[in-house]
Amino acid sequence: MPELPAPTQEQAAHFDYLEGLRGYNYTVHVKGILDAYERAAAAGGSAPATMAEAGEIIAPSPLYRFAAATQHQAQKMGWAAARRSLEGHTNRLAEVLDRMPVEPLGRLVLDPALELPEYYTERDSEGLDDIHLVPGGYWGDPLVGPVYERGGALYRMAWRTGYTGSPPGALMAFAAGAPAGEYRRILDLGCSFGGLTMALREAYPDAEEVVGIDISSAALRWAHLTAEERGLAIAFEQRDATDTGYPDGSFDLIAGFLLLHELSAETLDAVMAEAHRLLRPGGHLRFLDMPPYEALPPERAFLQSFDCEGNGEAFWDEFLSRDFKAVLSGCGFVHVSDGPLDYDEPGYWGTAALLRTGEFRIENRWVNAADKPAA
Amino acid sequence: MSSPPDRSPAAADPTSRGYHAFEDPVHDRLFGVILTLGAEVWSLRDRLNLLESALADQGIAVSALIEELALDPERAHATAADRDAFLARFLRAISADG
């Protein structure tokens, strides 16, 4: 990734504080919530069967309120701290973002005429927080790439080691985990800053082309610069996954990472229909995302559900309550499957905000896969 | 499939914008102030530790000197005055209305 300006001592201390605050929240508060829940459930005779019942025990407790408030505040403080650490360098960063490689390995194709969907840009008018509480969302701030690089690393509890510059091993395991086959053209849907796209390029070095599409030009610009810096030939193109404009059957493998839960049911249906159209007969589709609520014990599902309001995830409940396998089957896919990714990563904290106890591994490691029937 | 649970605080004000964890959104704001102050306190402590380490590297044993000065009775009077002035400023918002 392009080098970010080094933070000052004060900024570094704030980052360290926020990582420590989050770590304390997960290991003390969230663990305390789970311990208290177990005691309450045991005292009640029978364990709650649903997340709603588990929530009746957990939600009223002061510890849950403070844990939720801490997580929410830490998230907002993290983005603000990341943005603040870049503010004295905006001119230089703008130059970095404008300086495209002279002889790029891949390409960046932006479409200024692309209409961004309202659910993406008009959240405030709906009374919703921005996605992940990123001020201005992922599209309005030209510096969102650097902000995400630093703030995302902070969220990962790894601000000193970076974010998209060193993709998590799980992404590599997921990218390389498609069934054996020849994948000449590969598409990453909703690629944002290109973490999965780069993992796909590394996993399939002989592929003719790896393409990442997203609706955010700022995210794509950062993804392109990062990929070029890492010597990876990738085409990043600004397109809407509901209507990409590519010809039928353009791709052999279509993948996505943490895209599904960002989409309304209506949009998700349109994206899956488009993915079906874009895959060649016999092609493979796979997504890495959150597990459905029903795959988790009720109390974990309840904690996972915090993100909906607590982290600006407007469609979280809708997606995680939905039968996504039925959606894929309904679109005409076959061999539809789901399950946890077979991968463990020591020191990994997870992604779902209040499910990060450091000891539970499937929260963003859920693979949905399917094939398009061979002709 | 599972139905979404009720995560809202019991008496949440439905007209307030954005997420709040406590019944009164004012408490969320106050908690935010506390966490922000925590960040500032940690930043100052970190910088002080670094300063003492930097001085020690230069052969100036400032940490031991600070401990001595803290117990110096001649400084106690001036320190108390500073402390009282600080408290008056810090608690003015509470005490101003009498």
GROMACS .gro file of C-alpha atoms in nm:
model
  473
    1MET     CA    1   0.000   0.000   0.000
    2PRO     CA    2   0.114   0.360  -0.042
    3GLU     CA    3   0.301   0.469   0.268
    4LEU     CA    4   0.095   0.660   0.522
    5PRO     CA    5   0.241   0.949   0.723
    6ALA     CA    6   0.376   0.831   1.058
    7PRO     CA    7   0.149   0.932   1.347
    8THR     CA    8   0.275   1.163   1.619
    9GLN     CA    9   0.329   1.031   1.971
   10GLU     CA   10  -0.009   1.169   2.073
   11GLN     CA   11  -0.183   1.003   1.779
   12ALA     CA   12   0.000   0.674   1.835
   13ALA     CA   13  -0.098   0.688   2.204
   14HIS     CA   14  -0.463   0.739   2.105
   15PHE     CA   15  -0.446   0.441   1.869
   16ASP     CA   16  -0.289   0.227   2.142
   17TYR     CA   17  -0.555   0.342   2.387
   18LEU     CA   18  -0.836   0.250   2.150
   19GLU     CA   19  -0.690  -0.093   2.084
   20GLY     CA   20  -0.651  -0.144   2.457
   21LEU     CA   21  -1.004  -0.018   2.522
   22ARG     CA   22  -1.148  -0.259   2.270
   23GLY     CA   23  -0.939  -0.548   2.399
   24TYR     CA   24  -1.059  -0.479   2.752
   25ASN     CA   25  -1.417  -0.456   2.632
   26TYR     CA   26  -1.398  -0.795   2.464
   27THR     CA   27  -1.198  -0.986   2.720
   28VAL     CA   28  -1.359  -0.841   3.033
   29HIS     CA   29  -1.700  -0.693   2.948
   30VAL     CA   30  -1.814  -0.933   2.676
   31LYS     CA   31  -1.673  -1.231   2.861
   32GLY     CA   32  -1.853  -1.105   3.173
   33ILE     CA   33  -2.178  -1.081   2.976
   34LEU     CA   34  -2.141  -1.439   2.854
   35ASP     CA   35  -2.053  -1.567   3.204
   36ALA     CA   36  -2.353  -1.386   3.357
   37TYR     CA   37  -2.575  -1.520   3.080
   38GLU     CA   38  -2.469  -1.876   3.152
   39ARG     CA   39  -2.540  -1.831   3.522
   40ALA     CA   40  -2.881  -1.674   3.450
   41ALA     CA   41  -2.972  -1.943   3.199
   42ALA     CA   42  -2.870  -2.216   3.444
   43ALA     CA   43  -3.071  -2.054   3.722
   44GLY     CA   44  -3.374  -2.032   3.494
   45GLY     CA   45  -3.381  -2.408   3.444
   46SER     CA   46  -3.389  -2.429   3.065
   47ALA     CA   47  -3.152  -2.255   2.825
   48PRO     CA   48  -3.309  -1.994   2.595
   49ALA     CA   49  -3.384  -2.142   2.255
   50THR     CA   50  -3.379  -1.824   2.047
   51MET     CA   51  -3.165  -1.513   2.023
   52ALA     CA   52  -3.468  -1.304   2.120
   53GLU     CA   53  -3.497  -1.502   2.444
   54ALA     CA   54  -3.123  -1.473   2.502
   55GLY     CA   55  -3.156  -1.099   2.440
   56GLU     CA   56  -3.420  -1.072   2.711
   57ILE     CA   57  -3.155  -1.189   2.957
   58ILE     CA   58  -2.858  -0.997   2.816
   59ALA     CA   59  -2.997  -0.665   2.688
   60PRO     CA   60  -3.119  -0.518   3.018
   61SER     CA   61  -2.788  -0.576   3.201
   62PRO     CA   62  -2.575  -0.267   3.273
   63LEU     CA   63  -2.267  -0.458   3.159
   64TYR     CA   64  -2.419  -0.508   2.815
   65ARG     CA   65  -2.514  -0.141   2.797
   66PHE     CA   66  -2.161  -0.033   2.882
   67ALA     CA   67  -2.003  -0.289   2.650
   68ALA     CA   68  -2.228  -0.174   2.365
   69ALA     CA   69  -2.160   0.193   2.441
   70THR     CA   70  -1.785   0.128   2.460
   71GLN     CA   71  -1.784  -0.054   2.127
   72HIS     CA   72  -1.989   0.215   1.957
   73GLN     CA   73  -1.784   0.503   2.099
   74ALA     CA   74  -1.452   0.329   2.029
   75GLN     CA   75  -1.556   0.279   1.669
   76LYS     CA   76  -1.643   0.646   1.624
   77MET     CA   77  -1.328   0.755   1.806
   78GLY     CA   78  -1.119   0.521   1.589
   79TRP     CA   79  -1.233   0.671   1.259
   80ALA     CA   80  -1.194   1.022   1.400
   81ALA     CA   81  -0.842   0.944   1.527
   82ALA     CA   82  -0.747   0.789   1.192
   83ARG     CA   83  -0.878   1.092   1.002
   84ARG     CA   84  -0.706   1.334   1.243
   85SER     CA   85  -0.370   1.160   1.198
   86LEU     CA   86  -0.389   1.235   0.823
   87GLU     CA   87  -0.517   1.590   0.835
   88GLY     CA   88  -0.178   1.759   0.836
   89HIS     CA   89  -0.085   1.563   0.523
   90THR     CA   90  -0.389   1.603   0.300
   91ASN     CA   91  -0.201   1.777   0.018
   92ARG     CA   92   0.066   1.511   0.004
   93LEU     CA   93  -0.194   1.233   0.023
   94ALA     CA   94  -0.398   1.395  -0.252
   95GLU     CA   95  -0.082   1.392  -0.467
   96VAL     CA   96  -0.025   1.025  -0.387
   97LEU     CA   97  -0.384   0.944  -0.480
   98ASP     CA   98  -0.360   1.138  -0.807
   99ARG     CA   99  -0.024   0.993  -0.908
  100MET     CA  100  -0.120   0.691  -1.110
  101PRO     CA  101   0.150   0.441  -1.205
  102VAL     CA  102   0.306   0.526  -1.542
  103GLU     CA  103   0.315   0.166  -1.660
  104PRO     CA  104   0.053  -0.007  -1.450
  105LEU     CA  105   0.029  -0.385  -1.433
  106GLY     CA  106  -0.347  -0.360  -1.399
  107ARG     CA  107  -0.591  -0.080  -1.462
  108LEU     CA  108  -0.832   0.157  -1.292
  109VAL     CA  109  -1.153   0.242  -1.476
  110LEU     CA  110  -1.379   0.496  -1.305
  111ASP     CA  111  -1.726   0.595  -1.418
  112PRO     CA  112  -1.815   0.947  -1.298
  113ALA     CA  113  -2.163   0.903  -1.448
  114LEU     CA  114  -2.242   0.601  -1.232
  115GLU     CA  115  -2.544   0.674  -1.012
  116LEU     CA  116  -2.482   0.565  -0.656
  117PRO     CA  117  -2.781   0.400  -0.485
  118GLU     CA  118  -2.967   0.601  -0.224
  119TYR     CA  119  -2.922   0.340   0.049
  120TYR     CA  120  -2.549   0.404   0.013
  121THR     CA  121  -2.546   0.782   0.006
  122GLU     CA  122  -2.860   0.903   0.184
  123ARG     CA  123  -2.832   0.725   0.515
  124ASP     CA  124  -2.842   1.034   0.730
  125SER     CA  125  -3.175   1.140   0.584
  126GLU     CA  126  -3.304   0.797   0.686
  127GLY     CA  127  -3.181   0.851   1.043
  128LEU     CA  128  -2.917   0.581   0.994
  129ASP     CA  129  -2.554   0.596   1.094
  130ASP     CA  130  -2.301   0.567   0.811
  131ILE     CA  131  -2.179   0.216   0.726
  132HIS     CA  132  -1.939   0.105   1.001
  133LEU     CA  133  -1.980   0.461   1.137
  134VAL     CA  134  -1.725   0.587   0.881
  135PRO     CA  135  -1.803   0.962   0.864
  136GLY     CA  136  -1.933   1.035   0.517
  137GLY     CA  137  -1.942   0.665   0.432
  138TYR     CA  138  -1.709   0.501   0.182
  139TRP     CA  139  -1.784   0.731  -0.108
  140GLY     CA  140  -1.788   1.097   0.001
  141ASP     CA  141  -1.436   1.148   0.134
  142PRO     CA  142  -1.155   1.129  -0.123
  143LEU     CA  143  -0.923   1.027   0.163
  144VAL     CA  144  -1.140   0.733   0.264
  145GLY     CA  145  -0.869   0.494   0.136
  146PRO     CA  146  -0.600   0.613   0.377
  147VAL     CA  147  -0.859   0.662   0.653
  148TYR     CA  148  -0.982   0.306   0.605
  149GLU     CA  149  -0.627   0.174   0.589
  150ARG     CA  150  -0.549   0.320   0.928
  151GLY     CA  151  -0.895   0.294   1.091
  152GLY     CA  152  -0.951  -0.057   0.959
  153ALA     CA  153  -0.618  -0.169   1.101
  154LEU     CA  154  -0.721  -0.014   1.431
  155TYR     CA  155  -1.044  -0.215   1.418
  156ARG     CA  156  -0.842  -0.526   1.348
  157MET     CA  157  -0.637  -0.444   1.659
  158ALA     CA  158  -0.330  -0.425   1.438
  159TRP     CA  159  -0.272  -0.059   1.357
  160ARG     CA  160   0.104  -0.094   1.378
  161THR     CA  161   0.112  -0.366   1.113
  162GLY     CA  162  -0.139  -0.230   0.861
  163TYR     CA  163  -0.452  -0.362   0.697
  164THR     CA  164  -0.493  -0.423   0.326
  165GLY     CA  165  -0.115  -0.424   0.293
  166SER     CA  166  -0.113  -0.761   0.467
  167PRO     CA  167  -0.444  -0.937   0.405
  168PRO     CA  168  -0.558  -1.177   0.673
  169GLY     CA  169  -0.466  -1.538   0.612
  170ALA     CA  170  -0.836  -1.624   0.608
  171LEU     CA  171  -0.876  -1.431   0.285
  172MET     CA  172  -0.597  -1.629   0.122
  173ALA     CA  173  -0.748  -1.955   0.249
  174PHE     CA  174  -1.088  -1.853   0.117
  175ALA     CA  175  -0.955  -1.730  -0.219
  176ALA     CA  176  -0.755  -2.047  -0.275
  177GLY     CA  177  -1.039  -2.269  -0.154
  178ALA     CA  178  -1.248  -2.280  -0.472
  179PRO     CA  179  -1.288  -2.632  -0.617
  180ALA     CA  180  -1.007  -2.744  -0.844
  181GLY     CA  181  -1.067  -2.607  -1.191
  182GLU     CA  182  -0.948  -2.368  -1.453
  183TYR     CA  183  -1.034  -2.011  -1.361
  184ARG     CA  184  -0.927  -1.785  -1.643
  185ARG     CA  185  -1.141  -1.483  -1.559
  186ILE     CA  186  -1.218  -1.400  -1.197
  187LEU     CA  187  -1.449  -1.133  -1.057
  188ASP     CA  188  -1.459  -0.988  -0.705
  189LEU     CA  189  -1.800  -0.831  -0.641
  190GLY     CA  190  -1.808  -0.525  -0.415
  191CYS     CA  191  -1.430  -0.536  -0.378
  192SER     CA  192  -1.400  -0.208  -0.181
  193PHE     CA  193  -1.029  -0.167  -0.100
  194GLY     CA  194  -0.933  -0.485  -0.284
  195GLY     CA  195  -0.835  -0.717  -0.001
  196LEU     CA  196  -0.999  -1.023  -0.154
  197THR     CA  197  -0.916  -0.918  -0.510
  198MET     CA  198  -0.547  -0.920  -0.427
  199ALA     CA  199  -0.581  -1.255  -0.250
  200LEU     CA  200  -0.752  -1.396  -0.562
  201ARG     CA  201  -0.472  -1.265  -0.783
  202GLU     CA  202  -0.214  -1.432  -0.560
  203ALA     CA  203  -0.413  -1.756  -0.541
  204TYR     CA  204  -0.456  -1.778  -0.921
  205PRO     CA  205  -0.139  -1.628  -1.071
  206ASP     CA  206  -0.210  -1.791  -1.409
  207ALA     CA  207  -0.558  -1.641  -1.446
  208GLU     CA  208  -0.599  -1.431  -1.757
  209GLU     CA  209  -0.766  -1.150  -1.565
  210VAL     CA  210  -0.875  -1.071  -1.211
  211VAL     CA  211  -1.132  -0.793  -1.188
  212GLY     CA  212  -1.262  -0.610  -0.881
  213ILE     CA  213  -1.573  -0.395  -0.906
  214ASP     CA  214  -1.723  -0.152  -0.657
  215ILE     CA  215  -1.937   0.161  -0.663
  216SER     CA  216  -1.692   0.371  -0.459
  217SER     CA  217  -1.434   0.546  -0.676
  218ALA     CA  218  -1.226   0.644  -0.370
  219ALA     CA  219  -1.206   0.282  -0.254
  220LEU     CA  220  -1.111   0.161  -0.604
  221ARG     CA  221  -0.839   0.423  -0.636
  222TRP     CA  222  -0.683   0.306  -0.313
  223ALA     CA  223  -0.722  -0.060  -0.413
  224HIS     CA  224  -0.549   0.009  -0.745
  225LEU     CA  225  -0.257   0.192  -0.584
  226THR     CA  226  -0.215  -0.083  -0.327
  227ALA     CA  227  -0.225  -0.362  -0.586
  228GLU     CA  228   0.026  -0.184  -0.812
  229GLU     CA  229   0.257  -0.130  -0.516
  230ARG     CA  230   0.238  -0.501  -0.445
  231GLY     CA  231   0.306  -0.591  -0.807
  232LEU     CA  232  -0.036  -0.747  -0.867
  233ALA     CA  233  -0.205  -0.712  -1.207
  234ILE     CA  234  -0.570  -0.641  -1.132
  235ALA     CA  235  -0.842  -0.448  -1.314
  236PHE     CA  236  -1.040  -0.231  -1.076
  237GLU     CA  237  -1.358  -0.096  -1.233
  238GLN     CA  238  -1.633   0.125  -1.099
  239ARG     CA  239  -1.951  -0.069  -1.167
  240ASP     CA  240  -2.272  -0.154  -0.984
  241ALA     CA  241  -2.293  -0.525  -0.903
  242THR     CA  242  -2.666  -0.525  -0.980
  243ASP     CA  243  -2.601  -0.424  -1.340
  244THR     CA  244  -2.236  -0.462  -1.436
  245GLY     CA  245  -2.261  -0.428  -1.812
  246TYR     CA  246  -2.032  -0.728  -1.875
  247PRO     CA  247  -2.144  -0.984  -2.137
  248ASP     CA  248  -2.315  -1.307  -2.030
  249GLY     CA  249  -2.078  -1.579  -1.908
  250SER     CA  250  -1.780  -1.344  -1.873
  251PHE     CA  251  -1.631  -1.507  -1.566
  252ASP     CA  252  -1.530  -1.854  -1.448
  253LEU     CA  253  -1.514  -1.764  -1.078
  254ILE     CA  254  -1.709  -1.495  -0.894
  255ALA     CA  255  -1.637  -1.418  -0.531
  256GLY     CA  256  -1.711  -1.159  -0.264
  257PHE     CA  257  -1.599  -1.073   0.087
  258LEU     CA  258  -1.826  -0.906   0.343
  259LEU     CA  259  -2.053  -0.780   0.066
  260LEU     CA  260  -2.374  -0.973   0.125
  261HIS     CA  261  -2.466  -0.824   0.461
  262GLU     CA  262  -2.430  -0.470   0.323
  263LEU     CA  263  -2.719  -0.519   0.079
  264SER     CA  264  -3.094  -0.500   0.119
  265ALA     CA  265  -3.286  -0.815   0.027
  266GLU     CA  266  -3.399  -0.652  -0.297
  267THR     CA  267  -3.046  -0.550  -0.396
  268LEU     CA  268  -2.903  -0.886  -0.291
  269ASP     CA  269  -3.152  -1.066  -0.515
  270ALA     CA  270  -3.051  -0.842  -0.806
  271VAL     CA  271  -2.678  -0.901  -0.742
  272MET     CA  272  -2.725  -1.278  -0.731
  273ALA     CA  273  -2.926  -1.272  -1.055
  274GLU     CA  274  -2.646  -1.069  -1.215
  275ALA     CA  275  -2.382  -1.308  -1.080
  276HIS     CA  276  -2.573  -1.598  -1.233
  277ARG     CA  277  -2.580  -1.419  -1.568
  278LEU     CA  278  -2.208  -1.334  -1.552
  279LEU     CA  279  -2.087  -1.684  -1.466
  280ARG     CA  280  -2.009  -1.917  -1.752
  281PRO     CA  281  -2.196  -2.250  -1.734
  282GLY     CA  282  -2.011  -2.468  -1.484
  283GLY     CA  283  -1.856  -2.163  -1.316
  284HIS     CA  284  -1.818  -2.128  -0.940
  285LEU     CA  285  -1.958  -1.870  -0.699
  286ARG     CA  286  -1.836  -1.815  -0.342
  287PHE     CA  287  -1.875  -1.558  -0.068
  288LEU     CA  288  -1.708  -1.509   0.267
  289ASP     CA  289  -1.935  -1.329   0.512
  290MET     CA  290  -2.109  -1.358   0.847
  291PRO     CA  291  -2.283  -1.679   0.950
  292PRO     CA  292  -2.662  -1.670   0.973
  293TYR     CA  293  -2.797  -1.619   1.324
  294GLU     CA  294  -2.928  -1.974   1.331
  295ALA     CA  295  -2.573  -2.111   1.295
  296LEU     CA  296  -2.475  -1.954   1.628
  297PRO     CA  297  -2.574  -2.030   1.986
  298PRO     CA  298  -2.856  -1.788   2.082
  299GLU     CA  299  -2.642  -1.567   2.309
  300ARG     CA  300  -2.367  -1.534   2.046
  301ALA     CA  301  -2.624  -1.455   1.781
  302PHE     CA  302  -2.762  -1.182   2.005
  303LEU     CA  303  -2.417  -1.028   2.053
  304GLN     CA  304  -2.353  -1.055   1.679
  305SER     CA  305  -2.674  -0.863   1.616
  306PHE     CA  306  -2.532  -0.555   1.790
  307ASP     CA  307  -2.377  -0.441   1.462
  308CYS     CA  308  -2.716  -0.363   1.311
  309GLU     CA  309  -2.772  -0.042   1.508
  310GLY     CA  310  -2.440  -0.025   1.691
  311ASN     CA  311  -2.217  -0.027   1.383
  312GLY     CA  312  -2.436   0.125   1.114
  313GLU     CA  313  -2.519  -0.209   0.947
  314ALA     CA  314  -2.867  -0.131   0.817
  315PHE     CA  315  -2.924  -0.468   0.647
  316TRP     CA  316  -2.744  -0.692   0.897
  317ASP     CA  317  -3.055  -0.835   1.064
  318GLU     CA  318  -3.228  -0.880   0.732
  319PHE     CA  319  -2.942  -1.076   0.576
  320LEU     CA  320  -2.846  -1.284   0.878
  321SER     CA  321  -3.207  -1.385   0.933
  322ARG     CA  322  -3.253  -1.486   0.572
  323ASP     CA  323  -3.221  -1.826   0.404
  324PHE     CA  324  -2.946  -1.727   0.163
  325LYS     CA  325  -2.908  -2.081   0.031
  326ALA     CA  326  -3.269  -2.059  -0.088
  327VAL     CA  327  -3.188  -1.730  -0.261
  328LEU     CA  328  -2.904  -1.898  -0.453
  329SER     CA  329  -3.116  -2.200  -0.544
  330GLY     CA  330  -3.393  -1.965  -0.656
  331CYS     CA  331  -3.149  -1.795  -0.894
  332GLY     CA  332  -3.067  -2.128  -1.059
  333PHE     CA  333  -2.742  -2.216  -0.884
  334VAL     CA  334  -2.672  -2.578  -0.791
  335HIS     CA  335  -2.447  -2.752  -0.535
  336VAL     CA  336  -2.545  -2.475  -0.294
  337SER     CA  337  -2.358  -2.512   0.034
  338ASP     CA  338  -2.255  -2.316   0.339
  339GLY     CA  339  -2.039  -2.364   0.645
  340PRO     CA  340  -1.745  -2.226   0.839
  341LEU     CA  341  -1.416  -2.169   0.661
  342ASP     CA  342  -1.163  -2.428   0.767
  343TYR     CA  343  -0.901  -2.186   0.884
  344ASP     CA  344  -0.766  -2.072   1.216
  345GLU     CA  345  -0.561  -1.763   1.277
  346PRO     CA  346  -0.394  -1.711   1.615
  347GLY     CA  347  -0.441  -1.359   1.743
  348TYR     CA  348  -0.739  -1.295   1.518
  349TRP     CA  349  -1.009  -1.095   1.693
  350GLY     CA  350  -1.292  -1.136   1.445
  351THR     CA  351  -1.508  -0.873   1.287
  352ALA     CA  352  -1.860  -0.878   1.433
  353ALA     CA  353  -1.831  -0.602   1.688
  354LEU     CA  354  -1.948  -0.761   2.010
  355LEU     CA  355  -1.862  -1.117   1.921
  356ARG     CA  356  -1.490  -1.057   1.944
  357THR     CA  357  -1.377  -1.259   2.240
  358GLY     CA  358  -1.070  -1.389   2.061
  359GLU     CA  359  -1.191  -1.744   2.114
  360PHE     CA  360  -1.477  -1.782   1.871
  361ARG     CA  361  -1.372  -1.821   1.513
  362ILE     CA  362  -1.657  -1.834   1.266
  363GLU     CA  363  -1.809  -1.490   1.295
  364ASN     CA  364  -1.683  -1.364   0.961
  365ARG     CA  365  -1.562  -1.699   0.839
  366TRP     CA  366  -1.878  -1.829   0.681
  367VAL     CA  367  -1.858  -1.954   0.326
  368ASN     CA  368  -2.153  -1.967   0.090
  369ALA     CA  369  -2.073  -2.148  -0.231
  370ALA     CA  370  -2.259  -2.264  -0.541
  371ASP     CA  371  -2.210  -2.358  -0.904
  372LYS     CA  372  -2.385  -2.255  -1.219
  373PRO     CA  373  -2.509  -2.570  -1.394
  374ALA     CA  374  -2.289  -2.681  -1.684
  375ALA     CA  375  -2.451  -2.621  -2.019
  376MET     CA  376  -3.529  -1.832   1.049
  377SER     CA  377  -3.448  -1.630   1.361
  378SER     CA  378  -3.634  -1.307   1.420
  379PRO     CA  379  -3.432  -0.999   1.516
  380PRO     CA  380  -3.428  -0.942   1.892
  381ASP     CA  381  -3.511  -0.627   2.083
  382ARG     CA  382  -3.179  -0.456   2.155
  383SER     CA  383  -3.316  -0.116   2.243
  384PRO     CA  384  -3.283   0.033   2.591
  385ALA     CA  385  -3.621   0.012   2.763
  386ALA     CA  386  -3.706   0.381   2.754
  387ALA     CA  387  -3.516   0.475   2.440
  388ASP     CA  388  -3.632   0.797   2.283
  389PRO     CA  389  -3.749   0.694   1.934
  390THR     CA  390  -3.700   1.047   1.803
  391SER     CA  391  -3.326   1.063   1.884
  392ARG     CA  392  -3.097   1.007   1.585
  393GLY     CA  393  -2.827   0.743   1.567
  394TYR     CA  394  -2.744   0.460   1.801
  395HIS     CA  395  -2.750   0.491   2.177
  396ALA     CA  396  -2.686   0.219   2.430
  397PHE     CA  397  -2.845   0.383   2.732
  398GLU     CA  398  -3.204   0.486   2.793
  399ASP     CA  399  -3.110   0.853   2.789
  400PRO     CA  400  -2.890   0.945   2.488
  401VAL     CA  401  -2.732   1.211   2.710
  402HIS     CA  402  -2.565   0.928   2.902
  403ASP     CA  403  -2.411   0.801   2.579
  404ARG     CA  404  -2.267   1.145   2.519
  405LEU     CA  405  -2.131   1.171   2.871
  406PHE     CA  406  -1.978   0.825   2.840
  407GLY     CA  407  -1.817   0.940   2.516
  408VAL     CA  408  -1.664   1.233   2.703
  409ILE     CA  409  -1.524   0.995   2.966
  410LEU     CA  410  -1.369   0.766   2.704
  411THR     CA  411  -1.221   1.066   2.523
  412LEU     CA  412  -1.074   1.197   2.848
  413GLY     CA  413  -0.928   0.850   2.901
  414ALA     CA  414  -0.753   0.879   2.564
  415GLU     CA  415  -0.611   1.218   2.661
  416VAL     CA  416  -0.496   1.093   3.003
  417TRP     CA  417  -0.327   0.792   2.849
  418SER     CA  418  -0.162   1.012   2.586
  419LEU     CA  419  -0.020   1.240   2.859
  420ARG     CA  420   0.100   0.948   3.071
  421ASP     CA  421   0.266   0.792   2.770
  422ARG     CA  422   0.438   1.118   2.682
  423LEU     CA  423   0.555   1.170   3.042
  424ASN     CA  424   0.696   0.818   3.053
  425LEU     CA  425   0.876   0.883   2.725
  426LEU     CA  426   1.008   1.214   2.855
  427GLU     CA  427   1.146   1.055   3.171
  428SER     CA  428   1.305   0.776   2.964
  429ALA     CA  429   1.458   1.030   2.725
  430LEU     CA  430   1.603   1.231   3.014
  431ALA     CA  431   1.734   0.915   3.181
  432ASP     CA  432   1.908   0.829   2.851
  433GLN     CA  433   2.078   1.169   2.878
  434GLY     CA  434   2.195   1.086   3.231
  435ILE     CA  435   1.931   1.296   3.407
  436ALA     CA  436   1.761   1.085   3.675
  437VAL     CA  437   1.446   1.292   3.670
  438SER     CA  438   1.216   1.015   3.798
  439ALA     CA  439   1.388   1.001   4.138
  440LEU     CA  440   1.394   1.381   4.150
  441ILE     CA  441   1.017   1.395   4.089
  442GLU     CA  442   0.959   1.156   4.380
  443GLU     CA  443   1.169   1.376   4.607
  444LEU     CA  444   0.994   1.697   4.502
  445ALA     CA  445   0.650   1.542   4.550
  446LEU     CA  446   0.723   1.505   4.921
  447ASP     CA  447   0.902   1.840   4.965
  448PRO     CA  448   0.707   2.035   5.233
  449GLU     CA  449   0.821   2.369   5.089
  450ARG     CA  450   0.649   2.291   4.760
  451ALA     CA  451   0.333   2.156   4.925
  452HIS     CA  452   0.183   2.499   4.984
  453ALA     CA  453   0.221   2.615   4.624
  454THR     CA  454   0.101   2.279   4.495
  455ALA     CA  455  -0.211   2.300   4.710
  456ALA     CA  456  -0.292   2.642   4.566
  457ASP     CA  457  -0.249   2.509   4.213
  458ARG     CA  458  -0.470   2.211   4.296
  459ASP     CA  459  -0.745   2.433   4.441
  460ALA     CA  460  -0.742   2.655   4.135
  461PHE     CA  461  -0.762   2.348   3.912
  462LEU     CA  462  -1.058   2.207   4.104
  463ALA     CA  463  -1.238   2.539   4.093
  464ARG     CA  464  -1.204   2.550   3.715
  465PHE     CA  465  -1.285   2.182   3.670
  466LEU     CA  466  -1.599   2.184   3.887
  467ARG     CA  467  -1.727   2.526   3.789
  468ALA     CA  468  -2.003   2.376   3.579
  469ILE     CA  469  -2.145   2.205   3.888
  470SER     CA  470  -2.081   2.472   4.149
  471ALA     CA  471  -2.168   2.784   3.947
  472ASP     CA  472  -2.540   2.773   4.036
  473GLY     CA  473  -2.466   2.754   4.410
   0.00000   0.00000   0.00000
